[in-house]
Coordinates of C-alpha atoms in Angstrom, one line a residue:
M1 CA 6.3 -11.6 -20.1
T2 CA 7.9 -12.8 -16.8
E3 CA 11.5 -13.7 -17.0
D4 CA 13.7 -14.6 -14.0
A5 CA 17.2 -13.4 -14.1
P6 CA 19.8 -16.3 -14.4
G7 CA 21.6 -17.0 -11.2
P8 CA 22.8 -19.7 -8.8
H9 CA 20.4 -22.3 -7.5
R10 CA 18.5 -21.2 -4.4
P11 CA 16.8 -23.5 -2.0
G12 CA 13.1 -23.5 -1.9
R13 CA 10.6 -23.2 -4.8
P14 CA 12.4 -23.6 -8.2
G15 CA 12.7 -20.7 -10.6
L16 CA 12.3 -20.3 -14.3
V17 CA 16.0 -21.2 -14.8
E18 CA 15.4 -24.7 -13.5
V19 CA 12.2 -25.1 -15.6
A20 CA 14.0 -24.1 -18.8
A21 CA 17.0 -26.4 -18.1
R22 CA 14.7 -29.4 -17.5
A23 CA 12.7 -28.7 -20.6
G24 CA 15.8 -28.1 -22.7
V25 CA 14.8 -24.6 -23.9
S26 CA 16.0 -21.1 -23.3
I27 CA 14.7 -19.0 -20.4
K28 CA 12.9 -16.7 -22.8
T29 CA 11.1 -19.6 -24.5
A30 CA 10.1 -21.1 -21.1
S31 CA 8.7 -17.7 -20.1
R32 CA 6.7 -17.4 -23.3
A33 CA 5.4 -20.9 -23.0
L34 CA 4.2 -20.5 -19.4
N35 CA 2.6 -17.1 -20.1
G36 CA 0.7 -18.4 -23.1
E37 CA 2.5 -16.1 -25.6
G38 CA 2.8 -16.8 -29.3
Y39 CA 5.8 -18.1 -31.2
V40 CA 6.1 -21.3 -29.2
A41 CA 5.4 -24.7 -30.7
H42 CA 2.7 -26.8 -29.2
E43 CA 5.0 -29.6 -28.3
T44 CA 7.5 -27.2 -26.7
R45 CA 4.8 -25.6 -24.7
Q46 CA 3.7 -29.0 -23.4
R47 CA 7.3 -29.9 -22.5
V48 CA 7.8 -26.7 -20.6
Q49 CA 4.5 -27.1 -18.7
Q50 CA 5.4 -30.7 -17.8
A51 CA 8.8 -29.5 -16.5
A52 CA 7.1 -26.8 -14.4
D53 CA 4.6 -29.3 -12.9
E54 CA 7.3 -31.8 -12.1
L55 CA 9.5 -29.1 -10.4
G56 CA 6.5 -27.4 -8.6
Y57 CA 7.3 -24.1 -10.3
R58 CA 4.9 -21.2 -9.7
A59 CA 5.2 -17.9 -11.5
N60 CA 6.0 -14.8 -9.4
G61 CA 2.7 -13.0 -9.9
M62 CA 3.7 -10.0 -7.9
A63 CA 6.9 -9.5 -9.8
R64 CA 4.9 -9.8 -13.1
E65 CA 2.5 -7.1 -12.0
L66 CA 5.2 -4.8 -10.9
R67 CA 6.9 -5.2 -14.3
L68 CA 3.8 -4.7 -16.4
G69 CA 1.6 -2.5 -14.3
G70 CA 3.8 0.0 -12.6
N71 CA 4.5 0.1 -8.9
T72 CA 1.4 -1.5 -7.4
S73 CA -0.1 -5.0 -7.2
T74 CA -3.6 -6.4 -7.1
L75 CA -3.4 -6.8 -3.4
I76 CA -5.7 -5.0 -0.9
G77 CA -4.3 -5.1 2.7
M78 CA -6.5 -5.3 5.8
L79 CA -5.2 -4.9 9.3
G80 CA -7.6 -6.5 11.8
G81 CA -7.4 -6.2 15.6
D82 CA -8.2 -9.8 16.3
L83 CA -9.0 -12.1 13.4
G84 CA -10.2 -14.7 15.8
N85 CA -13.1 -12.5 16.6
P86 CA -16.1 -13.3 14.4
F87 CA -16.6 -9.5 13.9
Y88 CA -13.4 -9.2 11.9
S89 CA -13.9 -12.4 9.9
K90 CA -17.4 -11.3 8.8
L91 CA -16.1 -7.8 8.0
A92 CA -13.3 -9.3 5.9
S93 CA -15.8 -11.7 4.2
G94 CA -18.0 -8.8 3.0
L95 CA -15.0 -6.8 1.9
E96 CA -13.4 -9.7 0.0
R97 CA -16.5 -10.6 -2.0
E98 CA -16.7 -7.1 -3.4
V99 CA -13.0 -6.6 -4.3
R100 CA -12.8 -10.0 -5.8
F101 CA -15.1 -9.0 -8.6
R102 CA -12.6 -6.3 -9.6
G103 CA -9.8 -8.7 -9.9
L104 CA -8.3 -7.7 -6.5
Q105 CA -7.1 -10.0 -3.7
L106 CA -7.5 -9.3 0.0
V107 CA -4.6 -10.0 2.4
T108 CA -5.6 -9.9 6.1
V109 CA -3.1 -9.6 8.9
N110 CA -3.7 -9.7 12.7
T111 CA -2.3 -6.9 14.9
D112 CA -3.5 -8.4 18.2
E113 CA -4.5 -4.8 19.1
D114 CA -0.7 -4.2 19.6
T115 CA 0.6 -0.8 18.4
R116 CA 4.0 -2.0 17.5
S117 CA 2.6 -5.0 15.5
E118 CA 0.3 -2.6 13.7
Q119 CA 3.1 -0.3 12.7
R120 CA 5.3 -3.2 11.6
L121 CA 2.6 -4.9 9.6
T122 CA 1.5 -1.7 8.0
D123 CA 5.1 -1.2 6.7
A124 CA 5.2 -4.7 5.5
L125 CA 2.0 -4.4 3.5
L126 CA 3.1 -1.1 2.0
E127 CA 6.4 -2.6 1.0
R128 CA 4.4 -5.2 -1.0
R129 CA 2.9 -2.3 -2.9
V130 CA -0.7 -2.9 -1.9
R131 CA -3.2 -0.9 -3.9
A132 CA -5.0 0.2 -0.7
L133 CA -5.2 -0.4 3.0
V134 CA -8.2 -1.2 5.2
V135 CA -7.3 -0.4 8.8
A136 CA -8.9 -1.3 12.1
S137 CA -6.4 0.7 14.1
T138 CA -5.3 0.6 17.7
L139 CA -2.9 3.5 17.3
P140 CA -3.6 6.9 19.0
S141 CA -2.5 8.8 15.8
H142 CA -2.2 8.1 12.1
E143 CA -0.1 11.2 11.0
H144 CA 2.7 8.8 10.1
L145 CA 0.6 7.6 7.1
A146 CA 0.2 11.0 5.6
A147 CA 3.1 10.6 3.2
E148 CA 1.7 7.3 1.8
H149 CA -1.7 8.9 1.6
R150 CA -0.3 11.8 -0.5
H151 CA 1.3 9.4 -2.8
G152 CA -2.1 7.9 -3.8
I153 CA -2.5 4.9 -1.5
P154 CA -6.2 4.9 -0.4
F155 CA -6.8 4.2 3.3
V156 CA -10.2 3.2 4.6
F157 CA -10.5 3.0 8.4
V158 CA -13.1 0.5 9.8
D159 CA -14.7 0.4 13.2
R160 CA -12.3 3.0 14.6
P161 CA -11.7 6.5 13.0
P162 CA -8.5 8.0 11.8
V163 CA -6.8 10.5 14.0
G164 CA -4.6 13.2 12.5
L165 CA -5.3 11.9 9.0
S166 CA -8.0 12.9 6.6
A167 CA -9.2 9.5 5.3
D168 CA -12.4 7.6 4.6
A169 CA -14.0 5.6 7.4
V170 CA -16.8 3.2 8.0
L171 CA -17.9 3.2 11.6
L172 CA -20.7 2.0 13.9
D173 CA -23.1 4.1 15.8
N174 CA -21.5 3.1 19.1
R175 CA -23.0 5.9 21.1
G176 CA -26.5 5.2 19.9
G177 CA -26.2 1.4 20.5
A178 CA -24.9 1.9 24.0
H179 CA -27.6 4.4 24.8
Q180 CA -30.3 1.8 23.7
A181 CA -28.7 -0.8 26.0
A182 CA -28.7 1.5 29.0
A183 CA -32.2 2.8 28.4
H184 CA -33.5 -0.8 28.1
L185 CA -32.1 -1.8 31.5
L186 CA -33.4 1.4 33.1
E187 CA -36.9 0.6 31.7
L188 CA -36.7 -2.8 33.3
G189 CA -35.9 -1.2 36.7
H190 CA -32.2 -1.7 37.1
T191 CA -30.2 1.0 38.9
R192 CA -27.1 -0.9 39.8
I193 CA -25.5 -1.9 36.5
G194 CA -22.0 -3.3 36.0
I195 CA -20.0 -2.5 32.9
V196 CA -17.3 -4.7 31.6
G197 CA -15.3 -2.9 28.9
D198 CA -12.6 -3.7 26.3
L199 CA -9.2 -2.0 26.2
S200 CA -9.7 1.5 27.6
R201 CA -7.5 3.1 24.9
L202 CA -9.8 1.9 22.0
S203 CA -12.2 4.5 20.7
T204 CA -15.0 2.0 20.2
N205 CA -14.9 1.1 23.9
Q206 CA -14.6 4.7 25.0
E207 CA -17.7 5.7 23.0
R208 CA -19.7 2.8 24.3
V209 CA -18.8 3.3 27.9
T210 CA -19.2 7.0 27.7
S211 CA -22.6 6.9 26.1
F212 CA -23.8 4.1 28.4
G213 CA -22.6 6.1 31.5
A214 CA -24.2 9.3 30.2
T215 CA -27.6 7.6 29.9
L216 CA -27.3 6.3 33.5
R217 CA -26.2 9.7 34.8
A218 CA -29.1 11.4 33.1
A219 CA -31.4 8.9 35.0
G220 CA -29.8 10.0 38.3
I221 CA -27.2 7.2 38.7
A222 CA -24.2 9.3 39.5
D223 CA -21.9 6.5 40.8
W224 CA -22.0 4.3 37.7
R225 CA -18.2 4.3 37.4
E226 CA -18.0 2.4 40.7
H227 CA -19.3 -0.6 38.7
L228 CA -17.0 -0.2 35.7
I229 CA -14.2 -2.6 34.9
E230 CA -12.2 -2.1 31.7
D231 CA -9.3 -3.7 29.8
A232 CA -11.1 -7.1 29.7
H233 CA -10.0 -7.7 26.2
D234 CA -10.4 -11.5 26.0
V235 CA -12.7 -14.2 27.3
D236 CA -10.5 -15.1 30.3
T237 CA -10.1 -11.5 31.6
A238 CA -13.8 -10.9 31.0
Q239 CA -14.6 -13.9 33.2
R240 CA -12.4 -12.5 36.0
A241 CA -14.0 -9.1 35.6
V242 CA -17.5 -10.5 35.9
L243 CA -16.5 -12.6 39.0
D244 CA -15.2 -9.4 40.5
L245 CA -18.5 -7.6 40.0
L246 CA -20.5 -10.5 41.4
R247 CA -18.4 -10.6 44.6
R248 CA -19.2 -7.0 45.5
D249 CA -21.8 -6.2 48.1
P250 CA -24.2 -5.3 46.8
A251 CA -23.6 -6.9 43.4
P252 CA -25.0 -5.4 40.2
T253 CA -28.4 -6.6 39.1
A254 CA -27.4 -6.2 35.4
I255 CA -24.2 -6.2 33.3
F256 CA -23.4 -4.5 30.0
T257 CA -20.5 -5.9 28.0
T258 CA -18.9 -3.8 25.3
N259 CA -18.1 -6.5 22.7
N260 CA -18.8 -10.1 21.8
R261 CA -15.7 -11.7 23.3
I262 CA -16.5 -10.1 26.7
T263 CA -20.1 -11.3 26.5
T264 CA -18.8 -14.8 25.9
G265 CA -16.6 -14.5 29.1
A266 CA -19.6 -13.3 31.0
L267 CA -21.8 -16.2 29.9
R268 CA -19.2 -18.7 31.1
V269 CA -19.7 -17.3 34.6
L270 CA -23.4 -16.5 34.6
H271 CA -24.6 -19.8 33.2
R272 CA -23.6 -21.5 36.5
L273 CA -25.7 -19.2 38.7
P274 CA -29.3 -20.0 39.7
A275 CA -30.4 -16.4 39.5
P276 CA -27.9 -14.5 37.3
P277 CA -28.0 -10.8 36.7
A278 CA -29.4 -9.4 33.5
L279 CA -27.0 -9.3 30.6
I280 CA -26.8 -7.1 27.5
G281 CA -23.8 -7.4 25.1
F282 CA -22.6 -5.2 22.2
D283 CA -22.2 -7.3 19.1
E284 CA -24.3 -10.4 18.1
L285 CA -23.0 -13.8 19.2
D286 CA -23.0 -17.0 17.4
M287 CA -26.1 -18.8 18.7
G288 CA -27.0 -15.7 20.6
D289 CA -30.6 -16.2 19.7
I290 CA -30.6 -19.7 21.0
L291 CA -28.8 -18.7 24.2
G292 CA -31.3 -15.9 24.7
V293 CA -28.7 -13.1 25.0
T294 CA -29.9 -9.5 24.6
V295 CA -27.6 -7.7 22.2
V296 CA -26.9 -4.5 20.4
T297 CA -26.4 -5.8 16.9
H298 CA -25.2 -4.6 13.6
D299 CA -24.0 -6.1 10.3
P300 CA -20.2 -6.6 10.0
E301 CA -20.5 -8.0 6.4
N302 CA -22.3 -4.8 5.4
M303 CA -19.5 -2.8 7.0
G304 CA -17.1 -4.8 4.7
R305 CA -19.2 -4.0 1.7
Q306 CA -19.4 -0.3 2.5
T307 CA -15.7 -0.3 3.0
A308 CA -15.2 -1.9 -0.4
R309 CA -17.4 0.7 -2.0
L310 CA -15.4 3.6 -0.6
L311 CA -12.1 1.9 -1.5
L312 CA -13.1 1.1 -5.1
E313 CA -14.3 4.6 -5.7
R314 CA -10.9 5.9 -4.6
L315 CA -9.2 3.4 -7.0
D316 CA -11.5 4.6 -9.8
G317 CA -10.2 8.1 -9.3
Y318 CA -12.4 9.8 -6.7
A319 CA -10.3 12.5 -5.2
G320 CA -12.8 14.3 -3.0
T321 CA -12.8 15.0 0.7
A322 CA -12.8 12.2 3.2
R323 CA -16.1 10.4 3.8
W324 CA -17.3 8.8 7.0
V325 CA -20.1 6.3 6.9
I326 CA -21.9 5.7 10.2
L327 CA -23.8 2.4 10.2
P328 CA -26.8 1.9 12.5
T329 CA -27.1 -0.5 15.4
R330 CA -30.3 -2.0 17.0
L331 CA -31.2 -3.6 20.2
I332 CA -32.6 -7.1 20.1
P333 CA -34.3 -7.9 23.5
R334 CA -34.1 -11.5 24.6
A335 CA -34.4 -13.5 27.8
S336 CA -31.1 -12.4 29.4
S337 CA -32.5 -8.8 29.9
R338 CA -34.7 -9.8 32.9
R339 CA -36.0 -7.5 35.6
P340 CA -34.2 -7.0 38.9
P341 CA -35.1 -9.6 41.6
G342 CA -38.2 -8.7 43.5
T343 CA -39.7 -6.4 40.9
G344 CA -42.1 -8.9 39.3

């Protein structure tokens, strides 16, 4: 039973008090009628429902859950770094489809890769008594979440691992994917390769850049960092970084970009050139196959499904040690990974 406490009228959406007054019944009767409970005459139930419809009343589902079910709701919170990025929207889609079948609802919030925003939004979701949190974190440490973790709130970290907190995680094989990209360019004959990276503080970028550079160094290219530009987090900064690389003398004959937004920025520059350098991007692009862009690809929706599996097992009572799932990546060679000029 949901029953709003009587009180003065408040602006905004009407409450149960207003519905009861319009229908000419008690608050308790209005509550019973709207919740489908017994002991309410058919005509009374219809009158109450009509009053609710006319007023635009909507029951406070969260309040009802907290009254009936304890101190949690049916909400699953997800903190994404940039929900405008197709990677996060696909991940959320895979996650939402799985939790929906369990009667749970996914609430996504956007941190913009900002540490203060992430902390504020995390607190806001926890205050709403979410059942669990899915976190793509930009923070250097997660020790501050230990108390919530001990109190039974499951955390599953996606794309970036937890630091200072023992929690489940679903991650990509960033090192393996970057190694494939570097090895492919080396096989084509490239030795002067530019790297345009995401925010240097993000673990995903660090793993991809480190692995790519290690592969180049193993091939005898010791000065690879001279052609590295990081902190190109969006399309505009990526464009500027690519232009910077192309103005150098000599310019790189190939470019590796560490995420899909950076690849998009690179394409905006390279499509204007009669003989652009080779290009490999980490993450698939929309229409990447049509544009002929070589990519290191993976399945964000599967990442969402795997995240849901770990999360639901925790909600079902699994109390074992933290589990990390590492998802594979694979290289898809396309037209953009061409040989250096003059090599046939």
